[in-house]
mmCIF file of C-alpha atoms in Angstrom:
data_model
loop_
_atom_site.group_PDB
_atom_site.id
_atom_site.type_symbol
_atom_site.label_atom_id
_atom_site.label_comp_id
_atom_site.label_asym_id
_atom_site.label_seq_id
_atom_site.Cartn_x
_atom_site.Cartn_y
_atom_site.Cartn_z
ATOM 1 C CA UNK A 1 -26.339 15.488 -23.674
ATOM 2 C CA UNK A 2 -29.811 16.578 -23.267
ATOM 3 C CA UNK A 3 -30.387 14.133 -25.753
ATOM 4 C CA UNK A 4 -29.103 11.298 -23.645
ATOM 5 C CA UNK A 5 -31.525 12.060 -21.055
ATOM 6 C CA UNK A 6 -34.473 12.044 -23.764
ATOM 7 C CA UNK A 7 -33.745 8.854 -24.563
ATOM 8 C CA UNK A 8 -33.598 7.339 -21.169
ATOM 9 C CA UNK A 9 -37.179 8.492 -20.577
ATOM 10 C CA UNK A 10 -38.449 7.335 -23.729
ATOM 11 C CA UNK A 11 -36.969 3.898 -22.602
ATOM 12 C CA UNK A 12 -38.352 4.127 -19.126
ATOM 13 C CA UNK A 13 -41.786 5.288 -18.760
ATOM 14 C CA UNK A 14 -42.653 6.937 -15.615
ATOM 15 C CA UNK A 15 -44.809 4.816 -12.726
ATOM 16 C CA UNK A 16 -46.008 7.699 -11.613
ATOM 17 C CA UNK A 17 -48.099 11.017 -12.620
ATOM 18 C CA UNK A 18 -46.327 14.221 -11.343
ATOM 19 C CA UNK A 19 -46.724 17.147 -12.653
ATOM 20 C CA UNK A 20 -42.737 18.455 -13.305
ATOM 21 C CA UNK A 21 -43.149 21.959 -14.039
ATOM 22 C CA UNK A 22 -44.090 22.631 -10.549
ATOM 23 C CA UNK A 23 -40.452 21.772 -9.398
ATOM 24 C CA UNK A 24 -38.231 24.846 -8.938
ATOM 25 C CA UNK A 25 -35.193 24.774 -11.523
ATOM 26 C CA UNK A 26 -32.334 23.110 -8.810
ATOM 27 C CA UNK A 27 -28.820 21.657 -9.605
ATOM 28 C CA UNK A 28 -29.268 19.080 -7.099
ATOM 29 C CA UNK A 29 -32.201 16.551 -6.024
ATOM 30 C CA UNK A 30 -32.680 14.686 -3.137
ATOM 31 C CA UNK A 31 -34.387 11.373 -3.358
ATOM 32 C CA UNK A 32 -35.718 9.795 -0.039
ATOM 33 C CA UNK A 33 -38.252 6.715 -0.140
ATOM 34 C CA UNK A 34 -40.673 6.739 2.363
ATOM 35 C CA UNK A 35 -42.507 3.471 3.438
ATOM 36 C CA UNK A 36 -43.887 3.130 6.913
ATOM 37 C CA UNK A 37 -41.622 6.112 8.505
ATOM 38 C CA UNK A 38 -42.283 8.080 11.080
ATOM 39 C CA UNK A 39 -39.002 9.999 11.221
ATOM 40 C CA UNK A 40 -39.230 11.774 7.794
ATOM 41 C CA UNK A 41 -39.648 15.271 9.341
ATOM 42 C CA UNK A 42 -36.270 15.245 11.371
ATOM 43 C CA UNK A 43 -34.433 14.121 7.923
ATOM 44 C CA UNK A 44 -36.015 16.980 6.070
ATOM 45 C CA UNK A 45 -35.108 19.170 9.394
ATOM 46 C CA UNK A 46 -31.463 18.267 9.410
ATOM 47 C CA UNK A 47 -31.198 18.912 5.326
ATOM 48 C CA UNK A 48 -32.666 22.146 6.018
ATOM 49 C CA UNK A 49 -30.113 22.822 8.720
ATOM 50 C CA UNK A 50 -27.574 22.631 6.558
ATOM 51 C CA UNK A 51 -24.635 25.382 5.667
ATOM 52 C CA UNK A 52 -25.273 27.842 2.341
ATOM 53 C CA UNK A 53 -24.319 26.385 -0.617
ATOM 54 C CA UNK A 54 -24.587 27.520 -4.344
ATOM 55 C CA UNK A 55 -28.176 27.323 -6.498
ATOM 56 C CA UNK A 56 -31.345 25.570 -5.324
ATOM 57 C CA UNK A 57 -31.783 22.391 -3.889
ATOM 58 C CA UNK A 58 -35.247 20.118 -4.660
ATOM 59 C CA UNK A 59 -36.305 16.847 -2.317
ATOM 60 C CA UNK A 60 -38.308 14.760 -3.778
ATOM 61 C CA UNK A 61 -40.371 12.228 -1.098
ATOM 62 C CA UNK A 62 -41.494 9.127 -2.894
ATOM 63 C CA UNK A 63 -44.531 7.629 -0.364
ATOM 64 C CA UNK A 64 -44.860 4.474 -1.810
ATOM 65 C CA UNK A 65 -47.211 1.309 -1.615
ATOM 66 C CA UNK A 66 -47.406 -1.947 -3.404
ATOM 67 C CA UNK A 67 -50.484 -3.114 -5.220
ATOM 68 C CA UNK A 68 -50.793 -5.749 -3.092
ATOM 69 C CA UNK A 69 -50.773 -3.732 -0.065
ATOM 70 C CA UNK A 70 -53.205 -4.203 3.044
ATOM 71 C CA UNK A 71 -55.678 -1.814 4.171
ATOM 72 C CA UNK A 72 -53.799 -0.482 7.388
ATOM 73 C CA UNK A 73 -50.695 -0.169 4.904
ATOM 74 C CA UNK A 74 -52.314 2.002 2.785
ATOM 75 C CA UNK A 75 -54.234 4.014 5.027
ATOM 76 C CA UNK A 76 -50.915 4.657 6.706
ATOM 77 C CA UNK A 77 -49.188 5.977 3.356
ATOM 78 C CA UNK A 78 -52.236 7.945 2.506
ATOM 79 C CA UNK A 79 -51.949 9.738 6.141
ATOM 80 C CA UNK A 80 -47.847 10.372 5.429
ATOM 81 C CA UNK A 81 -48.608 11.668 1.981
ATOM 82 C CA UNK A 82 -51.002 14.129 3.559
ATOM 83 C CA UNK A 83 -49.211 15.203 6.505
ATOM 84 C CA UNK A 84 -45.680 15.261 4.409
ATOM 85 C CA UNK A 85 -47.490 17.357 2.072
ATOM 86 C CA UNK A 86 -47.879 20.392 4.434
ATOM 87 C CA UNK A 87 -44.257 19.969 5.361
ATOM 88 C CA UNK A 88 -42.459 23.627 4.374
ATOM 89 C CA UNK A 89 -39.147 24.201 4.208
ATOM 90 C CA UNK A 90 -37.161 26.707 6.336
ATOM 91 C CA UNK A 91 -34.602 26.911 3.954
ATOM 92 C CA UNK A 92 -34.811 29.577 1.269
ATOM 93 C CA UNK A 93 -33.060 27.339 -1.498
ATOM 94 C CA UNK A 94 -34.494 23.964 -0.395
ATOM 95 C CA UNK A 95 -38.246 23.072 -1.736
ATOM 96 C CA UNK A 96 -39.885 19.615 -0.710
ATOM 97 C CA UNK A 97 -42.328 17.566 -3.137
ATOM 98 C CA UNK A 98 -44.184 14.593 -1.801
ATOM 99 C CA UNK A 99 -44.784 12.367 -4.555
ATOM 100 C CA UNK A 100 -47.238 9.606 -4.648
ATOM 101 C CA UNK A 101 -46.567 6.197 -5.869
ATOM 102 C CA UNK A 102 -48.983 3.837 -5.050
ATOM 103 C CA UNK A 103 -50.093 0.458 -7.072
ATOM 104 C CA UNK A 104 -46.613 -0.548 -7.216
ATOM 105 C CA UNK A 105 -45.721 -3.969 -9.247
ATOM 106 C CA UNK A 106 -45.760 -6.208 -6.147
ATOM 107 C CA UNK A 107 -43.030 -8.370 -8.176
ATOM 108 C CA UNK A 108 -40.456 -5.151 -8.127
ATOM 109 C CA UNK A 109 -41.841 -3.298 -5.005
ATOM 110 C CA UNK A 110 -39.171 -2.021 -2.489
ATOM 111 C CA UNK A 111 -36.582 0.791 -2.160
ATOM 112 C CA UNK A 112 -35.203 0.209 -5.221
ATOM 113 C CA UNK A 113 -38.114 0.762 -7.188
ATOM 114 C CA UNK A 114 -38.843 3.838 -5.252
ATOM 115 C CA UNK A 115 -35.341 5.357 -5.391
ATOM 116 C CA UNK A 116 -35.810 4.336 -9.210
ATOM 117 C CA UNK A 117 -38.927 6.638 -9.477
ATOM 118 C CA UNK A 118 -37.311 9.438 -7.962
ATOM 119 C CA UNK A 119 -34.505 9.092 -9.665
ATOM 120 C CA UNK A 120 -35.792 8.769 -13.140
ATOM 121 C CA UNK A 121 -37.976 12.055 -12.407
ATOM 122 C CA UNK A 122 -34.601 13.857 -11.680
ATOM 123 C CA UNK A 123 -33.668 12.802 -14.784
ATOM 124 C CA UNK A 124 -36.901 14.856 -16.323
ATOM 125 C CA UNK A 125 -36.131 17.464 -14.374
ATOM 126 C CA UNK A 126 -33.098 18.051 -15.362
ATOM 127 C CA UNK A 127 -33.658 17.599 -19.115
ATOM 128 C CA UNK A 128 -36.901 20.121 -18.790
ATOM 129 C CA UNK A 129 -34.381 22.584 -17.211
ATOM 130 C CA UNK A 130 -31.648 22.197 -19.843
ATOM 131 C CA UNK A 131 -29.144 20.973 -17.059
ATOM 132 C CA UNK A 132 -26.797 18.109 -17.687
ATOM 133 C CA UNK A 133 -24.688 18.646 -15.086
ATOM 134 C CA UNK A 134 -27.442 17.766 -12.533
ATOM 135 C CA UNK A 135 -26.666 16.066 -9.336
ATOM 136 C CA UNK A 136 -28.863 13.444 -7.847
ATOM 137 C CA UNK A 137 -28.384 12.237 -4.072
ATOM 138 C CA UNK A 138 -29.729 9.323 -2.251
ATOM 139 C CA UNK A 139 -30.994 9.577 1.161
ATOM 140 C CA UNK A 140 -33.108 7.574 3.432
ATOM 141 C CA UNK A 141 -36.293 8.878 5.303
ATOM 142 C CA UNK A 142 -34.654 8.241 8.774
ATOM 143 C CA UNK A 143 -30.698 9.436 8.260
ATOM 144 C CA UNK A 144 -29.521 12.586 9.273
ATOM 145 C CA UNK A 145 -27.183 14.747 7.527
ATOM 146 C CA UNK A 146 -24.167 17.122 8.742
ATOM 147 C CA UNK A 147 -24.500 20.806 8.338
ATOM 148 C CA UNK A 148 -21.806 20.637 5.337
ATOM 149 C CA UNK A 149 -23.773 17.894 3.511
ATOM 150 C CA UNK A 150 -24.982 19.794 0.532
ATOM 151 C CA UNK A 151 -22.297 22.243 0.106
ATOM 152 C CA UNK A 152 -19.762 19.182 0.376
ATOM 153 C CA UNK A 153 -21.584 17.305 -2.035
ATOM 154 C CA UNK A 154 -21.465 20.180 -4.553
ATOM 155 C CA UNK A 155 -18.089 20.966 -4.215
ATOM 156 C CA UNK A 156 -17.490 17.113 -4.858
ATOM 157 C CA UNK A 157 -19.353 17.293 -8.155
ATOM 158 C CA UNK A 158 -17.951 21.260 -9.203
ATOM 159 C CA UNK A 159 -14.684 18.911 -10.617
ATOM 160 C CA UNK A 160 -15.497 17.530 -14.061
ATOM 161 C CA UNK A 161 -13.866 14.461 -13.483
ATOM 162 C CA UNK A 162 -16.406 13.464 -10.386
ATOM 163 C CA UNK A 163 -19.209 11.484 -11.773
ATOM 164 C CA UNK A 164 -20.127 9.551 -8.490
ATOM 165 C CA UNK A 165 -19.418 9.260 -4.939
ATOM 166 C CA UNK A 166 -20.240 7.107 -1.572
ATOM 167 C CA UNK A 167 -20.753 9.606 0.837
ATOM 168 C CA UNK A 168 -18.983 8.887 4.793
ATOM 169 C CA UNK A 169 -21.426 7.402 7.387
ATOM 170 C CA UNK A 170 -21.375 7.150 10.859
ATOM 171 C CA UNK A 171 -24.367 4.751 12.541
ATOM 172 C CA UNK A 172 -24.989 6.236 16.060
ATOM 173 C CA UNK A 173 -23.250 4.029 18.393
ATOM 174 C CA UNK A 174 -24.798 5.226 21.712
ATOM 175 C CA UNK A 175 -27.993 7.353 22.812
ATOM 176 C CA UNK A 176 -31.525 7.126 24.360
ATOM 177 C CA UNK A 177 -33.434 6.263 21.403
ATOM 178 C CA UNK A 178 -32.328 2.938 21.362
ATOM 179 C CA UNK A 179 -31.862 -0.230 23.809
ATOM 180 C CA UNK A 180 -27.814 -0.475 24.275
ATOM 181 C CA UNK A 181 -27.998 -3.751 22.817
ATOM 182 C CA UNK A 182 -28.961 -2.138 19.446
ATOM 183 C CA UNK A 183 -25.886 0.163 19.340
ATOM 184 C CA UNK A 184 -23.971 -2.795 20.202
ATOM 185 C CA UNK A 185 -25.011 -4.697 17.502
ATOM 186 C CA UNK A 186 -25.085 -1.655 15.009
ATOM 187 C CA UNK A 187 -21.541 -0.899 16.142
ATOM 188 C CA UNK A 188 -20.688 -4.819 15.005
ATOM 189 C CA UNK A 189 -22.347 -4.351 11.628
ATOM 190 C CA UNK A 190 -20.492 -1.335 11.014
ATOM 191 C CA UNK A 191 -17.410 -2.726 12.044
ATOM 192 C CA UNK A 192 -18.370 -5.280 9.271
ATOM 193 C CA UNK A 193 -18.806 -3.021 6.201
ATOM 194 C CA UNK A 194 -15.877 -0.975 7.218
ATOM 195 C CA UNK A 195 -13.642 -4.279 7.476
ATOM 196 C CA UNK A 196 -14.790 -5.552 3.894
ATOM 197 C CA UNK A 197 -13.887 -2.651 2.080
ATOM 198 C CA UNK A 198 -10.734 -2.063 3.831
ATOM 199 C CA UNK A 199 -10.069 -5.775 3.027
ATOM 200 C CA UNK A 200 -10.420 -5.043 -0.640
ATOM 201 C CA UNK A 201 -8.413 -2.188 -0.522
ATOM 202 C CA UNK A 202 -5.895 -4.117 1.009
ATOM 203 C CA UNK A 203 -5.428 -6.832 -1.802
ATOM 204 C CA UNK A 204 -5.763 -3.953 -4.598
ATOM 205 C CA UNK A 205 -9.395 -4.085 -5.822
ATOM 206 C CA UNK A 206 -10.425 -1.071 -7.805
ATOM 207 C CA UNK A 207 -13.958 -1.278 -6.851
ATOM 208 C CA UNK A 208 -13.610 -0.778 -3.223
ATOM 209 C CA UNK A 209 -16.182 1.377 -2.114
ATOM 210 C CA UNK A 210 -19.425 1.567 0.611
ATOM 211 C CA UNK A 211 -22.718 0.751 -0.866
ATOM 212 C CA UNK A 212 -24.949 2.289 1.562
ATOM 213 C CA UNK A 213 -28.400 3.132 0.070
ATOM 214 C CA UNK A 214 -28.426 6.462 1.936
ATOM 215 C CA UNK A 215 -24.720 7.455 1.050
ATOM 216 C CA UNK A 216 -24.414 7.763 -2.355
ATOM 217 C CA UNK A 217 -24.845 10.581 -5.165
ATOM 218 C CA UNK A 218 -24.147 11.004 -8.697
ATOM 219 C CA UNK A 219 -24.210 13.042 -11.934
ATOM 220 C CA UNK A 220 -27.665 12.317 -13.666
ATOM 221 C CA UNK A 221 -25.500 12.028 -17.288
ATOM 222 C CA UNK A 222 -23.585 9.395 -15.338
ATOM 223 C CA UNK A 223 -27.171 7.695 -14.286
ATOM 224 C CA UNK A 224 -28.413 7.373 -17.722
ATOM 225 C CA UNK A 225 -25.457 6.504 -19.117
ATOM 226 C CA UNK A 226 -25.645 2.928 -16.999
ATOM 227 C CA UNK A 227 -28.834 2.548 -17.845
ATOM 228 C CA UNK A 228 -30.099 3.682 -14.635
ATOM 229 C CA UNK A 229 -31.149 2.466 -11.372
ATOM 230 C CA UNK A 230 -32.564 -1.135 -11.211
ATOM 231 C CA UNK A 231 -35.775 -2.619 -9.945
ATOM 232 C CA UNK A 232 -34.471 -5.621 -8.099
ATOM 233 C CA UNK A 233 -35.820 -5.984 -4.468
ATOM 234 C CA UNK A 234 -32.473 -5.681 -1.926
ATOM 235 C CA UNK A 235 -29.249 -5.044 -2.844
ATOM 236 C CA UNK A 236 -30.060 -2.673 -5.365
ATOM 237 C CA UNK A 237 -27.509 0.095 -4.073
ATOM 238 C CA UNK A 238 -24.744 -2.572 -4.433
ATOM 239 C CA UNK A 239 -25.896 -3.634 -7.956
ATOM 240 C CA UNK A 240 -26.595 0.114 -9.505
ATOM 241 C CA UNK A 241 -23.252 1.520 -7.420
ATOM 242 C CA UNK A 242 -20.860 -0.984 -9.283
ATOM 243 C CA UNK A 243 -22.253 -0.247 -12.606
ATOM 244 C CA UNK A 244 -21.413 3.580 -11.618
ATOM 245 C CA UNK A 245 -18.038 2.247 -10.447
ATOM 246 C CA UNK A 246 -16.871 0.426 -13.481
ATOM 247 C CA UNK A 247 -17.870 3.738 -15.595
ATOM 248 C CA UNK A 248 -15.034 5.675 -13.900
ATOM 249 C CA UNK A 249 -14.996 8.494 -12.219
ATOM 250 C CA UNK A 250 -16.046 7.596 -8.634
ATOM 251 C CA UNK A 251 -14.856 8.629 -5.393
ATOM 252 C CA UNK A 252 -15.189 8.595 -1.310
ATOM 253 C CA UNK A 253 -16.618 11.964 -0.138
ATOM 254 C CA UNK A 254 -15.208 12.010 3.309
ATOM 255 C CA UNK A 255 -15.651 15.612 4.500
ATOM 256 C CA UNK A 256 -19.573 15.404 5.292
ATOM 257 C CA UNK A 257 -21.110 12.568 6.956
ATOM 258 C CA UNK A 258 -24.755 10.841 7.102
ATOM 259 C CA UNK A 259 -26.176 9.296 10.384
ATOM 260 C CA UNK A 260 -28.132 6.461 9.022
ATOM 261 C CA UNK A 261 -30.248 5.285 11.731
ATOM 262 C CA UNK A 262 -29.614 1.604 13.696
ATOM 263 C CA UNK A 263 -33.133 0.593 13.858
ATOM 264 C CA UNK A 264 -34.340 -3.021 13.634
ATOM 265 C CA UNK A 265 -35.894 -3.821 9.795
ATOM 266 C CA UNK A 266 -36.978 -6.850 8.363
ATOM 267 C CA UNK A 267 -38.964 -4.712 5.148
ATOM 268 C CA UNK A 268 -35.585 -5.772 2.712
ATOM 269 C CA UNK A 269 -33.571 -9.388 2.726
ATOM 270 C CA UNK A 270 -30.373 -7.893 3.580
ATOM 271 C CA UNK A 271 -28.737 -4.760 4.748
ATOM 272 C CA UNK A 272 -28.551 -2.973 7.933
ATOM 273 C CA UNK A 273 -32.353 -3.667 9.760
ATOM 274 C CA UNK A 274 -32.306 -7.215 9.132
ATOM 275 C CA UNK A 275 -28.542 -7.648 9.960
ATOM 276 C CA UNK A 276 -29.407 -6.035 13.754
ATOM 277 C CA UNK A 277 -32.662 -8.117 14.019
ATOM 278 C CA UNK A 278 -30.588 -10.997 13.024
ATOM 279 C CA UNK A 279 -27.493 -10.266 15.782
ATOM 280 C CA UNK A 280 -30.390 -9.562 18.446
ATOM 281 C CA UNK A 281 -32.662 -12.413 17.808
ATOM 282 C CA UNK A 282 -29.455 -14.893 17.992
ATOM 283 C CA UNK A 283 -27.873 -13.097 20.806
ATOM 284 C CA UNK A 284 -24.087 -13.690 19.339
ATOM 285 C CA UNK A 285 -21.434 -11.625 18.121
ATOM 286 C CA UNK A 286 -21.162 -10.797 14.242
ATOM 287 C CA UNK A 287 -19.372 -13.170 12.406
ATOM 288 C CA UNK A 288 -17.370 -11.785 9.019
ATOM 289 C CA UNK A 289 -15.476 -12.802 6.185
ATOM 290 C CA UNK A 290 -12.360 -15.167 7.291
ATOM 291 C CA UNK A 291 -8.969 -12.569 6.336
ATOM 292 C CA UNK A 292 -7.781 -15.701 4.794
ATOM 293 C CA UNK A 293 -9.858 -15.373 2.013
ATOM 294 C CA UNK A 294 -8.942 -12.217 0.663
ATOM 295 C CA UNK A 295 -5.104 -12.940 1.399
ATOM 296 C CA UNK A 296 -5.455 -15.485 -0.791
ATOM 297 C CA UNK A 297 -7.137 -13.901 -3.589
ATOM 298 C CA UNK A 298 -4.550 -11.317 -3.017
ATOM 299 C CA UNK A 299 -2.229 -13.608 -4.755
ATOM 300 C CA UNK A 300 -4.226 -13.582 -8.122
ATOM 301 C CA UNK A 301 -4.384 -9.903 -8.133
ATOM 302 C CA UNK A 302 -0.652 -9.978 -7.665
ATOM 303 C CA UNK A 303 0.339 -12.066 -10.523
ATOM 304 C CA UNK A 304 -2.379 -10.451 -12.646
ATOM 305 C CA UNK A 305 0.229 -9.979 -15.975
ATOM 306 C CA UNK A 306 1.067 -13.170 -15.962
ATOM 307 C CA UNK A 307 -2.870 -13.640 -17.624
ATOM 308 C CA UNK A 308 -2.795 -11.056 -20.225
ATOM 309 C CA UNK A 309 -2.615 -12.846 -23.797
ATOM 310 C CA UNK A 310 -2.269 -16.402 -21.692
ATOM 311 C CA UNK A 311 -3.389 -19.473 -24.023
ATOM 312 C CA UNK A 312 -5.795 -22.297 -22.065
ATOM 313 C CA UNK A 313 -2.895 -24.570 -21.666
ATOM 314 C CA UNK A 314 -0.673 -22.047 -19.746
ATOM 315 C CA UNK A 315 -3.436 -20.834 -17.825
ATOM 316 C CA UNK A 316 -3.966 -24.348 -16.111
ATOM 317 C CA UNK A 317 -0.168 -24.312 -15.474
ATOM 318 C CA UNK A 318 -0.581 -20.629 -14.086
ATOM 319 C CA UNK A 319 -3.255 -21.314 -11.845
ATOM 320 C CA UNK A 320 -1.249 -24.075 -10.182
ATOM 321 C CA UNK A 321 0.701 -21.010 -8.407
ATOM 322 C CA UNK A 322 -2.485 -19.743 -6.659
ATOM 323 C CA UNK A 323 -3.682 -21.010 -3.174
ATOM 324 C CA UNK A 324 -6.130 -24.179 -3.623
ATOM 325 C CA UNK A 325 -9.111 -22.402 -2.737
ATOM 326 C CA UNK A 326 -8.481 -19.477 -5.446
ATOM 327 C CA UNK A 327 -7.712 -22.334 -7.969
ATOM 328 C CA UNK A 328 -11.116 -23.863 -7.238
ATOM 329 C CA UNK A 329 -13.189 -21.227 -7.497
ATOM 330 C CA UNK A 330 -11.684 -20.639 -10.825
ATOM 331 C CA UNK A 331 -12.239 -23.830 -12.264
ATOM 332 C CA UNK A 332 -15.589 -24.281 -10.804
ATOM 333 C CA UNK A 333 -16.689 -20.865 -12.267
ATOM 334 C CA UNK A 334 -15.053 -21.620 -15.829
ATOM 335 C CA UNK A 335 -13.488 -18.414 -15.147
ATOM 336 C CA UNK A 336 -11.091 -18.874 -18.312
ATOM 337 C CA UNK A 337 -13.974 -18.847 -20.801
ATOM 338 C CA UNK A 338 -15.195 -15.369 -19.170
ATOM 339 C CA UNK A 339 -11.658 -14.187 -19.454
ATOM 340 C CA UNK A 340 -10.974 -14.875 -22.885
ATOM 341 C CA UNK A 341 -13.113 -12.572 -24.624
ATOM 342 C CA UNK A 342 -11.510 -9.633 -22.960
ATOM 343 C CA UNK A 343 -8.087 -10.756 -23.776
ATOM 344 C CA UNK A 344 -8.978 -11.015 -27.480
ATOM 345 C CA UNK A 345 -9.591 -7.257 -27.351
ATOM 346 C CA UNK A 346 -7.043 -5.820 -25.281
ATOM 347 C CA UNK A 347 -4.583 -4.354 -27.564
ATOM 348 C CA UNK A 348 -2.126 -3.629 -24.226
ATOM 349 C CA UNK A 349 -1.300 -5.103 -21.113
ATOM 350 C CA UNK A 350 -2.634 -1.599 -19.674
ATOM 351 C CA UNK A 351 -5.889 -2.270 -21.124
ATOM 352 C CA UNK A 352 -6.058 -5.726 -19.538
ATOM 353 C CA UNK A 353 -5.303 -4.848 -16.027
ATOM 354 C CA UNK A 354 -8.489 -2.661 -16.416
ATOM 355 C CA UNK A 355 -10.969 -4.575 -18.274
ATOM 356 C CA UNK A 356 -9.784 -7.512 -16.028
ATOM 357 C CA UNK A 357 -12.076 -6.325 -13.249
ATOM 358 C CA UNK A 358 -14.682 -6.125 -15.875
ATOM 359 C CA UNK A 359 -14.706 -9.627 -15.420
ATOM 360 C CA UNK A 360 -13.808 -9.844 -11.874
ATOM 361 C CA UNK A 361 -16.043 -7.464 -10.852
ATOM 362 C CA UNK A 362 -17.471 -7.134 -7.781
ATOM 363 C CA UNK A 363 -20.482 -9.451 -8.252
ATOM 364 C CA UNK A 364 -17.726 -12.102 -8.935
ATOM 365 C CA UNK A 365 -16.206 -11.495 -6.038
ATOM 366 C CA UNK A 366 -19.198 -11.905 -3.592
ATOM 367 C CA UNK A 367 -19.509 -14.954 -5.453
ATOM 368 C CA UNK A 368 -15.825 -16.167 -4.254
ATOM 369 C CA UNK A 369 -15.864 -14.991 -1.201
ATOM 370 C CA UNK A 370 -19.507 -17.345 -0.598
ATOM 371 C CA UNK A 371 -17.890 -20.000 -2.480
ATOM 372 C CA UNK A 372 -14.798 -20.243 -0.197
ATOM 373 C CA UNK A 373 -16.581 -19.980 2.991
ATOM 374 C CA UNK A 374 -19.337 -22.444 1.969
ATOM 375 C CA UNK A 375 -16.493 -25.613 1.108
ATOM 376 C CA UNK A 376 -12.910 -24.133 2.938
ATOM 377 C CA UNK A 377 -13.342 -21.377 5.482
ATOM 378 C CA UNK A 378 -15.182 -20.500 8.561
ATOM 379 C CA UNK A 379 -16.295 -17.060 9.135
ATOM 380 C CA UNK A 380 -14.839 -15.495 12.482
ATOM 381 C CA UNK A 381 -15.592 -13.020 14.767
ATOM 382 C CA UNK A 382 -15.846 -9.279 13.382
ATOM 383 C CA UNK A 383 -13.573 -8.374 16.335
ATOM 384 C CA UNK A 384 -10.571 -10.791 15.422
ATOM 385 C CA UNK A 385 -10.841 -10.236 11.491
ATOM 386 C CA UNK A 386 -10.867 -6.293 11.762
ATOM 387 C CA UNK A 387 -7.878 -6.586 14.327
ATOM 388 C CA UNK A 388 -5.986 -9.145 12.318
ATOM 389 C CA UNK A 389 -6.233 -6.837 9.207
ATOM 390 C CA UNK A 390 -4.848 -3.797 10.924
ATOM 391 C CA UNK A 391 -1.977 -6.025 12.010
ATOM 392 C CA UNK A 392 -1.049 -6.843 8.870
ATOM 393 C CA UNK A 393 -1.489 -3.534 7.470
ATOM 394 C CA UNK A 394 1.065 -2.922 10.580
ATOM 395 C CA UNK A 395 -1.226 -0.341 11.965
ATOM 396 C CA UNK A 396 -0.483 -0.040 15.851
ATOM 397 C CA UNK A 397 -3.563 -1.946 17.763
ATOM 398 C CA UNK A 398 -2.455 -2.592 21.502
ATOM 399 C CA UNK A 399 -4.929 -0.116 22.858
ATOM 400 C CA UNK A 400 -8.009 -1.199 20.819
ATOM 401 C CA UNK A 401 -10.037 -3.857 23.117
ATOM 402 C CA UNK A 402 -13.536 -3.047 22.366
ATOM 403 C CA UNK A 403 -15.804 -3.381 19.347
ATOM 404 C CA UNK A 404 -16.414 0.268 19.410
ATOM 405 C CA UNK A 405 -12.713 1.129 19.879
ATOM 406 C CA UNK A 406 -11.683 -0.714 16.903
ATOM 407 C CA UNK A 407 -14.987 0.933 14.827
ATOM 408 C CA UNK A 408 -13.430 4.165 15.832
ATOM 409 C CA UNK A 409 -9.877 2.922 14.543
ATOM 410 C CA UNK A 410 -11.479 2.351 11.399
ATOM 411 C CA UNK A 411 -13.716 5.434 10.933
ATOM 412 C CA UNK A 412 -10.615 7.512 11.323
ATOM 413 C CA UNK A 413 -8.313 5.288 8.548
ATOM 414 C CA UNK A 414 -11.260 5.809 5.904
ATOM 415 C CA UNK A 415 -12.144 9.120 6.991
ATOM 416 C CA UNK A 416 -8.815 10.361 5.551
ATOM 417 C CA UNK A 417 -8.638 8.080 2.649
ATOM 418 C CA UNK A 418 -8.695 10.235 -0.735
#
């Protein structure tokens, strides 16, 4: 398997110069991109406050900058690199390494490329230490972690079947660090994230997982098998995690917690920071996807077996049984042409059931959701949509009157899921 690591390294040369021989042999590497950050030490202190765990952990701080960065940004990053290089871990099993990644190509510059640099270095480390079971963890420079964070990750991956996971998270909903408006906004946004995933679970979609950049981990072998992290600007975690999910062995790690910051940010095109900024700028409630779009799609998934080895003529007849919005999407996206190669290579219904979702995957689902909201449905307030979903699932909502109460209910539901 180490040869697999070597093959990956040969295809993906490093963007940076860093002597990996100075890194202590570790069973886990935590990757943290650092760009114009002022809370990194708090994140590191949080990691160093973790309870005892087996083996050693290395933390790679990827201090990055674009080749087109302005002088003040370069100066800030140089100072960050200098100061963080002096950080001394207070935990005997944790070592922190500061890696300078300047002059990165502007076309790909962003958190995704910084994560990729760190993750590729982690693969190199595990290859050099002959550790094919090494674990890579993605964290952000403004996120705190629970005391059992590292030990829980280690325990999760001690099971051979586990290849990757999303880690449970909770944004802070109150405090003195931010204005009340920001806490209200993050409450709505996190509720949207949980409502979306819960809607996917309700309709039986097998890839219903959270894709938060600071909250996932994987075995290095799984990383190289899917071709590693991409370099796209924005949404990189979504695309990468979906590749891991389709590989199999993906799970939810719910017995620990990451606490991401609710801060405003415009450094990425979408995600937490831009969503919070938009909510504050517009002064409105968060609008999410209409639940009806998921209910409609559930009919397709429930009738999945009817499409096994179906001819194009019968397919045209079969989709008449679906809601018009779903039928319109399937016809306009030429879905049958995508599905046919899968059908032609499925020797059984059981295989077809799995491979169907390789075609109607998370990317296709997002396209469907956007299509239905562009042509047929209006978005709705997150509170109304989230309440409606719980009622559809026959969950008691009589005592839920505010966004925060509703979010806490969703947190409880998802934290208990396996």
